[in-house]
Amino acid sequence: MTNLIDKIEKSKLPKHIAIIMDGNGRWAKQRQQERVFGHENGVVAVKETVEAAAELGIKYLTLYAFSTENWNRPKEEVDALMSLLVKTINQETKTLNDNNIRLTAIGDLQSLEKETYDELMTAINETSNNSKMTLILALSYSSKWEITNAMKMIAEKIKNNEIQPDQINQELISSYLTTSNIPDPEMLIRTSGEYRISNFLLWQIAYSELYFTPKLWPDFRKEDLYLAILDYQSRERRFGLISEQLNNLFN
Ligand code: FPP
């Protein structure tokens, strides 16, 4: 039997995959455990996915690790998630370096607790020269926060006469988002059988292929990423054009 990985066309890989990692709480509940147990096991899935993406040659992988709205969860869960993040980032910096993976983050990073922020910045600095893949953690991120923030910065420039209103175009808006140096994801994956975007990369996923799987995040493994990529490769991406126009463009 051919392995799933061998069916993937290496010349047609998405450059950027974004993932909404969902279902940790339900995974723990199914096992009569605290929600934190689900997050801890979610780290196993994070490691598998990062490894699989890097091995395949994916250039950018964005993981939605903590949303602006997640701050409203019970304090003990927020605290546990933050210390899990600090611990994981700290433990994995060497592996990221060994595998030539650059870590970066998007979101309202100033709102993170000092320890989390410092640990994150250390790992970002220590991996900044790596070039095989960029791993982007979305932390205290929400798309509406990001777009509002971009609007404020543009408004300030207009007020100071540094930008004229007729200079505002899609490129300019993109350059004020936290993803300014990152290409838009060709593909967005959400686990746990929920069909929502949950305030994630709303601007950037305008043309992304959406892939939903019932798997709960702690159960997500390399093969699940391969299945998602195979599904992506079976689709025709038209960007608003018709098939014949695409054939003319690419043949
Ligand atoms: C969603 O499941 C998951 C989160 C809010 C946190 C994701 C965090 C991790 C996987 C661990 C650390 C990550 C890194 C990058 C080191 P949920 O709690 O909403 O699950 P539920 O919908 O079943 O309640």
PDB file of C-alpha atoms and ligand atoms in Angstrom:
ATOM      1  CA  MET A   1       0.000   0.000   0.000  1.00  0.00           C
ATOM      2  CA  THR A   2       1.317   3.449  -0.859  1.00  0.00           C
ATOM      3  CA  ASN A   3       1.833   5.739   2.086  1.00  0.00           C
ATOM      4  CA  LEU A   4      -0.275   8.880   2.226  1.00  0.00           C
ATOM      5  CA  ILE A   5       2.850  11.023   2.123  1.00  0.00           C
ATOM      6  CA  ASP A   6       3.887   9.513  -1.231  1.00  0.00           C
ATOM      7  CA  LYS A   7       0.609  10.636  -2.792  1.00  0.00           C
ATOM      8  CA  ILE A   8       1.362  14.293  -2.043  1.00  0.00           C
ATOM      9  CA  GLU A   9       2.529  16.262  -5.068  1.00  0.00           C
ATOM     10  CA  LYS A  10       5.625  18.073  -3.828  1.00  0.00           C
ATOM     11  CA  SER A  11       5.423  20.735  -6.546  1.00  0.00           C
ATOM     12  CA  LYS A  12       1.889  21.732  -5.496  1.00  0.00           C
ATOM     13  CA  LEU A  13       2.292  22.202  -1.768  1.00  0.00           C
ATOM     14  CA  PRO A  14       0.567  25.114  -0.085  1.00  0.00           C
ATOM     15  CA  LYS A  15       3.246  27.597   0.962  1.00  0.00           C
ATOM     16  CA  HIS A  16       1.336  28.601   4.094  1.00  0.00           C
ATOM     17  CA  ILE A  17      -1.030  26.482   6.194  1.00  0.00           C
ATOM     18  CA  ALA A  18      -2.974  28.009   9.094  1.00  0.00           C
ATOM     19  CA  ILE A  19      -4.603  25.844  11.763  1.00  0.00           C
ATOM     20  CA  ILE A  20      -7.358  26.474  14.313  1.00  0.00           C
ATOM     21  CA  MET A  21      -6.452  23.876  16.941  1.00  0.00           C
ATOM     22  CA  ASP A  22      -9.796  23.066  18.540  1.00  0.00           C
ATOM     23  CA  GLY A  23     -11.221  20.365  20.781  1.00  0.00           C
ATOM     24  CA  ASN A  24      -8.705  20.102  23.628  1.00  0.00           C
ATOM     25  CA  GLY A  25     -11.399  20.609  26.268  1.00  0.00           C
ATOM     26  CA  ARG A  26     -13.730  17.981  24.803  1.00  0.00           C
ATOM     27  CA  TRP A  27     -10.845  15.514  24.439  1.00  0.00           C
ATOM     28  CA  ALA A  28     -10.118  15.877  28.154  1.00  0.00           C
ATOM     29  CA  LYS A  29     -13.793  15.647  29.102  1.00  0.00           C
ATOM     30  CA  GLN A  30     -14.151  12.375  27.171  1.00  0.00           C
ATOM     31  CA  ARG A  31     -11.464  11.058  29.529  1.00  0.00           C
ATOM     32  CA  GLN A  32     -13.043  12.571  32.685  1.00  0.00           C
ATOM     33  CA  GLN A  33     -10.039  14.866  33.032  1.00  0.00           C
ATOM     34  CA  GLU A  34      -9.558  18.607  33.558  1.00  0.00           C
ATOM     35  CA  ARG A  35      -9.431  20.791  30.429  1.00  0.00           C
ATOM     36  CA  VAL A  36      -5.723  21.465  31.019  1.00  0.00           C
ATOM     37  CA  PHE A  37      -5.041  17.773  30.390  1.00  0.00           C
ATOM     38  CA  GLY A  38      -6.398  18.345  26.875  1.00  0.00           C
ATOM     39  CA  HIS A  39      -4.095  21.313  26.307  1.00  0.00           C
ATOM     40  CA  GLU A  40      -1.096  19.309  27.534  1.00  0.00           C
ATOM     41  CA  ASN A  41      -1.900  16.583  25.034  1.00  0.00           C
ATOM     42  CA  GLY A  42      -2.471  19.269  22.400  1.00  0.00           C
ATOM     43  CA  VAL A  43       1.250  19.961  22.606  1.00  0.00           C
ATOM     44  CA  VAL A  44       1.915  16.441  21.266  1.00  0.00           C
ATOM     45  CA  ALA A  45      -0.194  17.300  18.214  1.00  0.00           C
ATOM     46  CA  VAL A  46       1.637  20.636  17.839  1.00  0.00           C
ATOM     47  CA  LYS A  47       5.003  18.847  17.745  1.00  0.00           C
ATOM     48  CA  GLU A  48       3.785  16.237  15.218  1.00  0.00           C
ATOM     49  CA  THR A  49       2.292  18.889  12.962  1.00  0.00           C
ATOM     50  CA  VAL A  50       5.341  21.162  13.047  1.00  0.00           C
ATOM     51  CA  GLU A  51       7.600  18.209  12.264  1.00  0.00           C
ATOM     52  CA  ALA A  52       5.393  16.953   9.429  1.00  0.00           C
ATOM     53  CA  ALA A  53       5.060  20.411   7.869  1.00  0.00           C
ATOM     54  CA  ALA A  54       8.819  21.037   7.995  1.00  0.00           C
ATOM     55  CA  GLU A  55       9.625  17.588   6.572  1.00  0.00           C
ATOM     56  CA  LEU A  56       7.266  18.184   3.663  1.00  0.00           C
ATOM     57  CA  GLY A  57       8.714  21.591   2.848  1.00  0.00           C
ATOM     58  CA  ILE A  58       5.821  23.836   3.937  1.00  0.00           C
ATOM     59  CA  LYS A  59       7.303  27.346   4.287  1.00  0.00           C
ATOM     60  CA  TYR A  60       4.855  28.911   6.799  1.00  0.00           C
ATOM     61  CA  LEU A  61       2.719  27.272   9.488  1.00  0.00           C
ATOM     62  CA  THR A  62       0.434  29.415  11.650  1.00  0.00           C
ATOM     63  CA  LEU A  63      -1.121  27.956  14.794  1.00  0.00           C
ATOM     64  CA  TYR A  64      -3.986  29.686  16.615  1.00  0.00           C
ATOM     65  CA  ALA A  65      -2.753  29.071  20.177  1.00  0.00           C
ATOM     66  CA  PHE A  66      -4.654  31.742  22.127  1.00  0.00           C
ATOM     67  CA  SER A  67      -7.349  34.167  21.010  1.00  0.00           C
ATOM     68  CA  THR A  68      -8.196  37.595  22.405  1.00  0.00           C
ATOM     69  CA  GLU A  69     -11.466  36.017  23.586  1.00  0.00           C
ATOM     70  CA  ASN A  70      -9.614  33.225  25.429  1.00  0.00           C
ATOM     71  CA  TRP A  71      -8.661  35.780  28.127  1.00  0.00           C
ATOM     72  CA  ASN A  72     -12.284  35.439  29.329  1.00  0.00           C
ATOM     73  CA  ARG A  73     -11.850  31.766  30.252  1.00  0.00           C
ATOM     74  CA  PRO A  74     -11.533  30.867  33.965  1.00  0.00           C
ATOM     75  CA  LYS A  75      -8.309  32.329  35.375  1.00  0.00           C
ATOM     76  CA  GLU A  76      -6.898  28.906  36.272  1.00  0.00           C
ATOM     77  CA  GLU A  77      -7.249  27.729  32.654  1.00  0.00           C
ATOM     78  CA  VAL A  78      -5.646  30.931  31.293  1.00  0.00           C
ATOM     79  CA  ASP A  79      -2.763  30.601  33.774  1.00  0.00           C
ATOM     80  CA  ALA A  80      -2.281  26.919  32.931  1.00  0.00           C
ATOM     81  CA  LEU A  81      -2.292  27.640  29.183  1.00  0.00           C
ATOM     82  CA  MET A  82       0.244  30.430  29.607  1.00  0.00           C
ATOM     83  CA  SER A  83       2.625  28.319  31.664  1.00  0.00           C
ATOM     84  CA  LEU A  84       2.240  25.484  29.166  1.00  0.00           C
ATOM     85  CA  LEU A  85       3.174  27.903  26.399  1.00  0.00           C
ATOM     86  CA  VAL A  86       6.201  29.214  28.280  1.00  0.00           C
ATOM     87  CA  LYS A  87       7.327  25.684  29.136  1.00  0.00           C
ATOM     88  CA  THR A  88       6.863  24.370  25.591  1.00  0.00           C
ATOM     89  CA  ILE A  89       8.553  27.338  23.904  1.00  0.00           C
ATOM     90  CA  ASN A  90      11.458  27.054  26.319  1.00  0.00           C
ATOM     91  CA  GLN A  91      11.817  23.281  25.834  1.00  0.00           C
ATOM     92  CA  GLU A  92      11.473  23.361  22.063  1.00  0.00           C
ATOM     93  CA  THR A  93      13.844  26.195  21.119  1.00  0.00           C
ATOM     94  CA  LYS A  94      16.737  23.780  20.619  1.00  0.00           C
ATOM     95  CA  THR A  95      14.635  21.449  18.434  1.00  0.00           C
ATOM     96  CA  LEU A  96      13.513  24.437  16.363  1.00  0.00           C
ATOM     97  CA  ASN A  97      17.153  25.408  15.836  1.00  0.00           C
ATOM     98  CA  ASP A  98      18.197  21.817  15.063  1.00  0.00           C
ATOM     99  CA  ASN A  99      15.502  21.748  12.375  1.00  0.00           C
ATOM    100  CA  ASN A 100      16.209  25.233  10.983  1.00  0.00           C
ATOM    101  CA  ILE A 101      12.730  26.516  11.976  1.00  0.00           C
ATOM    102  CA  ARG A 102      12.196  30.201  12.719  1.00  0.00           C
ATOM    103  CA  LEU A 103       9.644  31.075  15.399  1.00  0.00           C
ATOM    104  CA  THR A 104       7.575  34.225  15.220  1.00  0.00           C
ATOM    105  CA  ALA A 105       4.280  35.437  16.698  1.00  0.00           C
ATOM    106  CA  ILE A 106       1.272  37.524  15.717  1.00  0.00           C
ATOM    107  CA  GLY A 107      -1.295  39.142  18.004  1.00  0.00           C
ATOM    108  CA  ASP A 108      -1.523  41.658  20.794  1.00  0.00           C
ATOM    109  CA  LEU A 109       1.775  40.470  22.278  1.00  0.00           C
ATOM    110  CA  GLN A 110       1.967  43.439  24.663  1.00  0.00           C
ATOM    111  CA  SER A 111      -1.028  41.979  26.523  1.00  0.00           C
ATOM    112  CA  LEU A 112       0.867  38.794  27.416  1.00  0.00           C
ATOM    113  CA  GLU A 113       2.198  38.391  30.915  1.00  0.00           C
ATOM    114  CA  LYS A 114       5.832  39.465  31.237  1.00  0.00           C
ATOM    115  CA  GLU A 115       7.200  35.950  31.673  1.00  0.00           C
ATOM    116  CA  THR A 116       5.373  34.648  28.599  1.00  0.00           C
ATOM    117  CA  TYR A 117       6.414  37.683  26.562  1.00  0.00           C
ATOM    118  CA  ASP A 118      10.082  37.437  27.597  1.00  0.00           C
ATOM    119  CA  GLU A 119      10.260  33.708  26.919  1.00  0.00           C
ATOM    120  CA  LEU A 120       8.635  34.199  23.538  1.00  0.00           C
ATOM    121  CA  MET A 121      11.016  37.000  22.558  1.00  0.00           C
ATOM    122  CA  THR A 122      14.039  34.930  23.609  1.00  0.00           C
ATOM    123  CA  ALA A 123      12.915  32.029  21.415  1.00  0.00           C
ATOM    124  CA  ILE A 124      12.094  34.389  18.523  1.00  0.00           C
ATOM    125  CA  ASN A 125      15.562  35.973  18.734  1.00  0.00           C
ATOM    126  CA  GLU A 126      17.362  32.663  19.109  1.00  0.00           C
ATOM    127  CA  THR A 127      15.695  31.189  16.023  1.00  0.00           C
ATOM    128  CA  SER A 128      15.659  34.324  13.866  1.00  0.00           C
ATOM    129  CA  ASN A 129      18.349  33.127  11.426  1.00  0.00           C
ATOM    130  CA  ASN A 130      16.592  29.850  10.578  1.00  0.00           C
ATOM    131  CA  SER A 131      15.180  29.523   7.094  1.00  0.00           C
ATOM    132  CA  LYS A 132      13.571  26.130   6.397  1.00  0.00           C
ATOM    133  CA  MET A 133      10.146  27.008   7.783  1.00  0.00           C
ATOM    134  CA  THR A 134       8.548  29.853   9.738  1.00  0.00           C
ATOM    135  CA  LEU A 135       6.324  28.780  12.630  1.00  0.00           C
ATOM    136  CA  ILE A 136       3.903  31.555  13.541  1.00  0.00           C
ATOM    137  CA  LEU A 137       2.100  31.405  16.882  1.00  0.00           C
ATOM    138  CA  ALA A 138      -1.087  33.458  17.012  1.00  0.00           C
ATOM    139  CA  LEU A 139      -1.171  34.599  20.635  1.00  0.00           C
ATOM    140  CA  SER A 140      -3.740  36.939  22.102  1.00  0.00           C
ATOM    141  CA  TYR A 141      -4.748  37.260  18.467  1.00  0.00           C
ATOM    142  CA  SER A 142      -8.059  38.142  16.878  1.00  0.00           C
ATOM    143  CA  SER A 143      -8.654  39.397  13.401  1.00  0.00           C
ATOM    144  CA  LYS A 144     -10.985  42.212  14.453  1.00  0.00           C
ATOM    145  CA  TRP A 145      -8.340  43.407  16.935  1.00  0.00           C
ATOM    146  CA  GLU A 146      -5.707  43.289  14.186  1.00  0.00           C
ATOM    147  CA  ILE A 147      -7.806  45.160  11.612  1.00  0.00           C
ATOM    148  CA  THR A 148      -8.882  47.789  14.173  1.00  0.00           C
ATOM    149  CA  ASN A 149      -5.255  48.285  15.108  1.00  0.00           C
ATOM    150  CA  ALA A 150      -4.243  48.669  11.461  1.00  0.00           C
ATOM    151  CA  MET A 151      -7.015  51.257  10.933  1.00  0.00           C
ATOM    152  CA  LYS A 152      -5.775  53.272  13.920  1.00  0.00           C
ATOM    153  CA  MET A 153      -2.201  53.304  12.580  1.00  0.00           C
ATOM    154  CA  ILE A 154      -3.328  54.338   9.091  1.00  0.00           C
ATOM    155  CA  ALA A 155      -5.586  57.055  10.539  1.00  0.00           C
ATOM    156  CA  GLU A 156      -2.657  58.419  12.533  1.00  0.00           C
ATOM    157  CA  LYS A 157      -0.510  58.591   9.355  1.00  0.00           C
ATOM    158  CA  ILE A 158      -3.289  60.397   7.518  1.00  0.00           C
ATOM    159  CA  LYS A 159      -3.672  62.864  10.382  1.00  0.00           C
ATOM    160  CA  ASN A 160       0.082  63.587  10.167  1.00  0.00           C
ATOM    161  CA  ASN A 161      -0.148  63.974   6.389  1.00  0.00           C
ATOM    162  CA  GLU A 162       2.164  60.995   5.829  1.00  0.00           C
ATOM    163  CA  ILE A 163      -0.458  59.100   3.790  1.00  0.00           C
ATOM    164  CA  GLN A 164      -3.186  60.511   1.517  1.00  0.00           C
ATOM    165  CA  PRO A 165      -6.588  58.721   1.624  1.00  0.00           C
ATOM    166  CA  ASP A 166      -6.375  57.823  -2.086  1.00  0.00           C
ATOM    167  CA  GLN A 167      -3.147  55.918  -1.376  1.00  0.00           C
ATOM    168  CA  ILE A 168      -5.098  53.373   0.669  1.00  0.00           C
ATOM    169  CA  ASN A 169      -5.243  50.119  -1.255  1.00  0.00           C
ATOM    170  CA  GLN A 170      -5.147  46.393  -0.384  1.00  0.00           C
ATOM    171  CA  GLU A 171      -1.333  46.284  -0.276  1.00  0.00           C
ATOM    172  CA  LEU A 172      -1.188  49.225   2.109  1.00  0.00           C
ATOM    173  CA  ILE A 173      -3.796  47.685   4.439  1.00  0.00           C
ATOM    174  CA  SER A 174      -1.949  44.318   4.356  1.00  0.00           C
ATOM    175  CA  SER A 175       1.275  46.065   5.313  1.00  0.00           C
ATOM    176  CA  TYR A 176      -0.311  47.317   8.556  1.00  0.00           C
ATOM    177  CA  LEU A 177      -1.496  43.854   9.638  1.00  0.00           C
ATOM    178  CA  THR A 178       0.605  41.706  11.996  1.00  0.00           C
ATOM    179  CA  THR A 179       1.086  39.292   9.066  1.00  0.00           C
ATOM    180  CA  SER A 180       2.739  41.947   6.872  1.00  0.00           C
ATOM    181  CA  ASN A 181       5.784  39.819   5.984  1.00  0.00           C
ATOM    182  CA  ILE A 182       3.890  36.552   5.669  1.00  0.00           C
ATOM    183  CA  PRO A 183       2.072  35.390   2.495  1.00  0.00           C
ATOM    184  CA  ASP A 184      -1.658  34.674   2.861  1.00  0.00           C
ATOM    185  CA  PRO A 185      -2.422  31.028   3.752  1.00  0.00           C
ATOM    186  CA  GLU A 186      -3.576  28.915   0.804  1.00  0.00           C
ATOM    187  CA  MET A 187      -5.230  26.611   3.299  1.00  0.00           C
ATOM    188  CA  LEU A 188      -6.971  26.849   6.682  1.00  0.00           C
ATOM    189  CA  ILE A 189      -7.569  23.730   8.781  1.00  0.00           C
ATOM    190  CA  ARG A 190      -9.957  23.542  11.745  1.00  0.00           C
ATOM    191  CA  THR A 191     -10.204  20.489  13.937  1.00  0.00           C
ATOM    192  CA  SER A 192     -13.008  19.194  16.205  1.00  0.00           C
ATOM    193  CA  GLY A 193     -15.896  19.310  13.734  1.00  0.00           C
ATOM    194  CA  GLU A 194     -16.754  22.989  14.264  1.00  0.00           C
ATOM    195  CA  TYR A 195     -17.445  24.995  11.107  1.00  0.00           C
ATOM    196  CA  ARG A 196     -16.372  28.465  12.215  1.00  0.00           C
ATOM    197  CA  ILE A 197     -13.520  30.893  11.578  1.00  0.00           C
ATOM    198  CA  SER A 198     -13.612  32.346  15.130  1.00  0.00           C
ATOM    199  CA  ASN A 199     -12.062  35.723  14.352  1.00  0.00           C
ATOM    200  CA  PHE A 200      -8.932  34.194  12.780  1.00  0.00           C
ATOM    201  CA  LEU A 201      -7.100  35.817   9.835  1.00  0.00           C
ATOM    202  CA  LEU A 202     -10.328  37.184   8.294  1.00  0.00           C
ATOM    203  CA  TRP A 203      -8.508  39.417   5.779  1.00  0.00           C
ATOM    204  CA  GLN A 204      -5.799  36.876   4.945  1.00  0.00           C
ATOM    205  CA  ILE A 205      -8.117  33.902   4.192  1.00  0.00           C
ATOM    206  CA  ALA A 206     -10.066  35.709   1.455  1.00  0.00           C
ATOM    207  CA  TYR A 207      -9.079  32.996  -1.053  1.00  0.00           C
ATOM    208  CA  SER A 208      -7.951  30.193   1.279  1.00  0.00           C
ATOM    209  CA  GLU A 209      -9.249  26.669   0.912  1.00  0.00           C
ATOM    210  CA  LEU A 210     -11.053  25.656   4.108  1.00  0.00           C
ATOM    211  CA  TYR A 211     -10.652  22.160   5.504  1.00  0.00           C
ATOM    212  CA  PHE A 212     -12.613  20.836   8.469  1.00  0.00           C
ATOM    213  CA  THR A 213     -11.927  17.563  10.256  1.00  0.00           C
ATOM    214  CA  PRO A 214     -13.880  15.964  13.130  1.00  0.00           C
ATOM    215  CA  LYS A 215     -10.607  14.923  14.822  1.00  0.00           C
ATOM    216  CA  LEU A 216     -10.093  16.629  18.175  1.00  0.00           C
ATOM    217  CA  TRP A 217      -6.797  18.542  18.241  1.00  0.00           C
ATOM    218  CA  PRO A 218      -4.909  16.241  20.713  1.00  0.00           C
ATOM    219  CA  ASP A 219      -5.560  13.350  18.261  1.00  0.00           C
ATOM    220  CA  PHE A 220      -4.221  15.226  15.208  1.00  0.00           C
ATOM    221  CA  ARG A 221      -1.191  13.446  13.738  1.00  0.00           C
ATOM    222  CA  LYS A 222       1.086  13.666  10.682  1.00  0.00           C
ATOM    223  CA  GLU A 223      -1.321  11.545   8.602  1.00  0.00           C
ATOM    224  CA  ASP A 224      -4.114  14.032   9.335  1.00  0.00           C
ATOM    225  CA  LEU A 225      -1.998  16.829   7.890  1.00  0.00           C
ATOM    226  CA  TYR A 226      -1.234  14.680   4.831  1.00  0.00           C
ATOM    227  CA  LEU A 227      -4.972  14.017   4.350  1.00  0.00           C
ATOM    228  CA  ALA A 228      -5.713  17.739   4.537  1.00  0.00           C
ATOM    229  CA  ILE A 229      -3.003  18.532   1.970  1.00  0.00           C
ATOM    230  CA  LEU A 230      -4.229  15.781  -0.374  1.00  0.00           C
ATOM    231  CA  ASP A 231      -7.730  17.227  -0.146  1.00  0.00           C
ATOM    232  CA  TYR A 232      -6.314  20.679  -0.939  1.00  0.00           C
ATOM    233  CA  GLN A 233      -4.428  19.296  -3.940  1.00  0.00           C
ATOM    234  CA  SER A 234      -7.623  17.750  -5.310  1.00  0.00           C
ATOM    235  CA  ARG A 235      -9.326  21.141  -5.492  1.00  0.00           C
ATOM    236  CA  GLU A 236      -9.244  23.647  -8.306  1.00  0.00           C
ATOM    237  CA  ARG A 237      -8.410  27.138  -7.070  1.00  0.00           C
ATOM    238  CA  ARG A 238     -10.048  29.688  -9.362  1.00  0.00           C
ATOM    239  CA  PHE A 239      -9.626  33.065  -7.607  1.00  0.00           C
ATOM    240  CA  GLY A 240     -12.904  34.251  -9.141  1.00  0.00           C
ATOM    241  CA  LEU A 241     -11.924  33.150 -12.674  1.00  0.00           C
ATOM    242  CA  ILE A 242     -13.500  30.363 -14.755  1.00  0.00           C
ATOM    243  CA  SER A 243     -11.724  27.037 -15.463  1.00  0.00           C
ATOM    244  CA  GLU A 244     -10.932  27.912 -19.107  1.00  0.00           C
ATOM    245  CA  GLN A 245      -9.188  31.116 -18.067  1.00  0.00           C
ATOM    246  CA  LEU A 246      -7.064  29.176 -15.589  1.00  0.00           C
ATOM    247  CA  ASN A 247      -6.114  26.621 -18.264  1.00  0.00           C
ATOM    248  CA  ASN A 248      -4.988  29.457 -20.517  1.00  0.00           C
ATOM    249  CA  LEU A 249      -2.967  31.000 -17.699  1.00  0.00           C
ATOM    250  CA  PHE A 250      -1.125  27.844 -16.729  1.00  0.00           C
ATOM    251  CA  ASN A 251      -0.783  26.013 -20.094  1.00  0.00           C
TER     252      ASN A 251
HETATM  253  C1  FPP B   1      -8.790  24.960  21.712  1.00  0.00           C
HETATM  254  O1  FPP B   1      -9.406  23.908  22.394  1.00  0.00           O
HETATM  255  C2  FPP B   1      -7.379  25.117  22.072  1.00  0.00           C
HETATM  256  C3  FPP B   1      -6.825  26.198  22.709  1.00  0.00           C
HETATM  257  C4  FPP B   1      -7.628  27.368  23.104  1.00  0.00           C
HETATM  258  C5  FPP B   1      -5.404  26.248  23.071  1.00  0.00           C
HETATM  259  C6  FPP B   1      -4.421  25.638  22.124  1.00  0.00           C
HETATM  260  C7  FPP B   1      -3.161  25.358  22.857  1.00  0.00           C
HETATM  261  C8  FPP B   1      -2.385  24.258  22.725  1.00  0.00           C
HETATM  262  C9  FPP B   1      -2.633  23.188  21.736  1.00  0.00           C
HETATM  263  C10 FPP B   1      -1.224  24.056  23.627  1.00  0.00           C
HETATM  264  C11 FPP B   1      -0.022  24.888  23.474  1.00  0.00           C
HETATM  265  C12 FPP B   1       0.322  25.337  22.126  1.00  0.00           C
HETATM  266  C13 FPP B   1       1.572  25.578  21.662  1.00  0.00           C
HETATM  267  C14 FPP B   1       1.730  26.243  20.337  1.00  0.00           C
HETATM  268  C15 FPP B   1       2.796  25.224  22.408  1.00  0.00           C
HETATM  269  P1  FPP B   1     -10.616  24.230  23.374  1.00  0.00           P
HETATM  270  O2  FPP B   1     -10.057  24.427  24.734  1.00  0.00           O
HETATM  271  O3  FPP B   1     -11.407  25.369  22.848  1.00  0.00           O
HETATM  272  O4  FPP B   1     -11.423  22.889  23.278  1.00  0.00           O
HETATM  273  P2  FPP B   1     -13.018  22.697  23.384  1.00  0.00           P
HETATM  274  O5  FPP B   1     -13.608  23.452  22.221  1.00  0.00           O
HETATM  275  O6  FPP B   1     -13.182  21.215  23.251  1.00  0.00           O
HETATM  276  O7  FPP B   1     -13.437  23.224  24.712  1.00  0.00           O
END
